[in-house]
CSV table of C-alpha atoms in Angstrom, one decimal:
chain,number,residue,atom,x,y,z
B,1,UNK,CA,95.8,118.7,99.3
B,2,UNK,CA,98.7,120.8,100.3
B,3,UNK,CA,100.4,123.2,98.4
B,4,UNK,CA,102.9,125.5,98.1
B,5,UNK,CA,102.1,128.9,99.0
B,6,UNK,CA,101.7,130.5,95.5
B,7,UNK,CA,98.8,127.9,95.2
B,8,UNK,CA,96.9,129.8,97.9
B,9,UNK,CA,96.7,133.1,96.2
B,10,UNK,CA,95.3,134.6,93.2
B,11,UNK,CA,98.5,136.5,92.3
B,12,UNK,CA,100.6,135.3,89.4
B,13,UNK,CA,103.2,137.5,90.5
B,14,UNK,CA,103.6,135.7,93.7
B,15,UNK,CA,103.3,132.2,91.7
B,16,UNK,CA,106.3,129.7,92.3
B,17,UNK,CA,105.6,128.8,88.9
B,18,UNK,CA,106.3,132.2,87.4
B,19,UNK,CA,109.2,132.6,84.8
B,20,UNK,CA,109.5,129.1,84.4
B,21,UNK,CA,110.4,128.5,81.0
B,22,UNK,CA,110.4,124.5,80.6
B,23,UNK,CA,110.3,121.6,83.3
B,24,UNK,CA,111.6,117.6,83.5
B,25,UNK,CA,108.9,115.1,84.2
B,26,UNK,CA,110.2,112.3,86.1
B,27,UNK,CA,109.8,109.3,88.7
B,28,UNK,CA,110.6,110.2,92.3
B,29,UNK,CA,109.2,107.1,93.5
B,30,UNK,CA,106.5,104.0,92.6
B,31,UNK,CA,105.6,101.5,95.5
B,32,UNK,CA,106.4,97.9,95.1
B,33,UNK,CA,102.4,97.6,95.0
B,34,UNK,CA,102.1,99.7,92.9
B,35,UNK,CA,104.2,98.0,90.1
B,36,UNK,CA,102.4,95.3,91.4
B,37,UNK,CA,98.8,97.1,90.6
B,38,UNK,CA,100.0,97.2,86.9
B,39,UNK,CA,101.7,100.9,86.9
B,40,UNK,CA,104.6,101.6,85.3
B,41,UNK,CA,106.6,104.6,85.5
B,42,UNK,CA,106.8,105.4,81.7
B,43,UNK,CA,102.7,105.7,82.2
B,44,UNK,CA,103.1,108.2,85.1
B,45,UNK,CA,105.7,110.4,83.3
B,46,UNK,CA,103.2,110.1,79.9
B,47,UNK,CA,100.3,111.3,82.0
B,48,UNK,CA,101.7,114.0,83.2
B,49,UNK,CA,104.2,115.0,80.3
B,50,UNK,CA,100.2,114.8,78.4
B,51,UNK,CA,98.8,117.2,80.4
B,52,UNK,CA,101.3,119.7,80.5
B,53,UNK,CA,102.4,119.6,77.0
B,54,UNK,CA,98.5,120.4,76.4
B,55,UNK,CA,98.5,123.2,77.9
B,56,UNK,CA,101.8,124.7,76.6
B,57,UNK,CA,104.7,123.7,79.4
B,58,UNK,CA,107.4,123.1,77.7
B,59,UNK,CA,108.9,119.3,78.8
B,60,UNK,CA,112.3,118.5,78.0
B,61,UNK,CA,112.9,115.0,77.1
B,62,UNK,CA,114.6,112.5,79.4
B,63,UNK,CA,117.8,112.7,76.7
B,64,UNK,CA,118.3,116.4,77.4
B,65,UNK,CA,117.3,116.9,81.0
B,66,UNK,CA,119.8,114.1,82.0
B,67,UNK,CA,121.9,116.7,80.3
B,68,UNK,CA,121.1,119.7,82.1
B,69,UNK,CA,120.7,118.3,86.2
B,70,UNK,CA,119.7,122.0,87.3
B,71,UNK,CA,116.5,122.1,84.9
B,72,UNK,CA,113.4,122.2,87.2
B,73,UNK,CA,111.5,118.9,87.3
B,74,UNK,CA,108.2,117.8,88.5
B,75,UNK,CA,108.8,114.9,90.3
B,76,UNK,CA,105.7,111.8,90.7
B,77,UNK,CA,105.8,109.8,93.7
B,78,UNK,CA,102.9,107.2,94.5
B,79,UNK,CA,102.8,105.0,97.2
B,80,UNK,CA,100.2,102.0,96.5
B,81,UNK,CA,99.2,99.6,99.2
B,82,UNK,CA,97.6,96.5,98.6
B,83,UNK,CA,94.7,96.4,101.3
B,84,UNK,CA,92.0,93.8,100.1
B,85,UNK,CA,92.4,91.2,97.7
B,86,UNK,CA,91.8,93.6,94.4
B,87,UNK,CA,91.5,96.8,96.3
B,88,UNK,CA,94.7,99.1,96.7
B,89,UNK,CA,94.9,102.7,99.1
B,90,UNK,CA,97.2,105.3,97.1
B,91,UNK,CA,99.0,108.4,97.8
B,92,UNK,CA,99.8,110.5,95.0
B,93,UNK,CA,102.5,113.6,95.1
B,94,UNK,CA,103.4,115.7,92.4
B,95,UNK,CA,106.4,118.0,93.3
B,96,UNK,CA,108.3,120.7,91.1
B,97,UNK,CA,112.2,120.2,92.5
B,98,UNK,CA,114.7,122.8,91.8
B,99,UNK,CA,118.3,124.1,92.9
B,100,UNK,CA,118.0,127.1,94.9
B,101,UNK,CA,120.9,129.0,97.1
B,102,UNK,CA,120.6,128.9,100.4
B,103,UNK,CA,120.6,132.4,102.3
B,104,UNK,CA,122.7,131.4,104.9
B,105,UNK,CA,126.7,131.5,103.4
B,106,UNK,CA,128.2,128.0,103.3
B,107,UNK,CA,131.4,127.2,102.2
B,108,UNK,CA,130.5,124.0,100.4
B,109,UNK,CA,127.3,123.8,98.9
B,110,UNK,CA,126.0,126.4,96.2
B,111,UNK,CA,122.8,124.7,95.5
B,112,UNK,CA,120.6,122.9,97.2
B,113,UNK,CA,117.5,120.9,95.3
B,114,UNK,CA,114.3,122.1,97.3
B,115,UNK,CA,110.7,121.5,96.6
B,116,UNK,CA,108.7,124.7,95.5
B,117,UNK,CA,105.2,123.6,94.5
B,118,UNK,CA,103.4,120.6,95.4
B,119,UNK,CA,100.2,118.9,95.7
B,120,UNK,CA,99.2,115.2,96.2
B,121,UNK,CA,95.9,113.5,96.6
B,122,UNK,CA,95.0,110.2,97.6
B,123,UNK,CA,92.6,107.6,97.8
B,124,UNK,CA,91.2,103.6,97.7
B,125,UNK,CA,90.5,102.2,94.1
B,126,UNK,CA,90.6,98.2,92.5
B,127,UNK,CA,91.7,100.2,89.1
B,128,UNK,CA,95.0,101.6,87.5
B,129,UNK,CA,92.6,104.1,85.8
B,130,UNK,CA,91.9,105.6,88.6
B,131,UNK,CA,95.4,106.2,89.8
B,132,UNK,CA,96.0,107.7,86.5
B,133,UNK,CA,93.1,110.3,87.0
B,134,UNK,CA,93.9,111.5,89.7
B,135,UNK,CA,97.6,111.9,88.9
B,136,UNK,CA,96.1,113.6,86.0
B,137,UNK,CA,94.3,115.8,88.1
B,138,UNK,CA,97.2,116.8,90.2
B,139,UNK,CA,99.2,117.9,86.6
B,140,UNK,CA,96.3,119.9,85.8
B,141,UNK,CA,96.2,121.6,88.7
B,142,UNK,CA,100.0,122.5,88.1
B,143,UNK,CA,99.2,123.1,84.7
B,144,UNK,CA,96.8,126.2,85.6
B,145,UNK,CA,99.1,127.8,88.1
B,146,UNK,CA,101.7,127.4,85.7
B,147,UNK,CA,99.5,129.4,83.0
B,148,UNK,CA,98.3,131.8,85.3
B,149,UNK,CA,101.9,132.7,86.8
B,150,UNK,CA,102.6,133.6,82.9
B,151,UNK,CA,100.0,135.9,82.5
B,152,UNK,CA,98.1,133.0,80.3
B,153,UNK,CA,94.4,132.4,80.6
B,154,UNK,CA,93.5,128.5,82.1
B,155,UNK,CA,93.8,126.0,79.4
């Protein structure tokens, strides 16, 4: 697991996720395999749109985020490999993306979409399920920060 750095410390204050009022869930990226496996990504986005919902992040629906391109969005990535004949090896990453102004002055470019909090996990598995948990997992674990960083107690 790797993380940002407000994952590392038990200050909200110092929290990527602090003052974040509401959050896109989509698709950065599903493997060839894993389509293959039987994921789709309207079950990725679901289990992690469930799992924040639950514990009060506010997700804006695909219809209004398309809307709104500088709305901060966890991104879902995973990368299934088919190694055996039923088994597969997967690598999950969950990512908030967001604009952000570089310090540097440029003449062009006022924003810049950069990573701020991220996590991902990984392992071998013959079952969808299990892909699901873990991605579950990983939205939990943003899910906490998230309600820590607002001065919430853990759902």
């Amino acid at each position: 697991n790797c993380s940002a750095i407000g994952a590392t410390t038990k200050s909200a204050s110092l929290s990527a996720l602090q003052n974040l009022p509401s959050v896109g869930v989509k698709v950065r990226g599903l493997s060839a395999d894993g389509a293959k496996f039987g994921l789709t990504e309207t079950e990725l986005i679901t289990t992690v749109r469930g799992v924040l919902e639950q514990a009060g992040v506010r997700v804006l629906p695909p219809p209004v985020l398309e809307r709104a391109p500088e709305t901060p969005t966890v991104e879902i990535s995973a990368n299934l490999s088919q190694i055996t004949k039923t088994g597969y090896f997967f690598i999950l990453d969950l990512q908030l993306w967001e604009p952000a102004k570089p310090v540097r002055k440029l003449q062009t470019l006022v924003t810049i979409p950069v990573a701020s909090w991220a996590q991902q996990t990984g392992g071998y598995t013959a079952k969808p399920e299990t892909v699901q948990a873990a991605l579950a997992k990983l939205a939990e674990s943003f899910a906490a920060e998230w309600s820590e960083a607002q001065g919430r107690a853990k759902p």
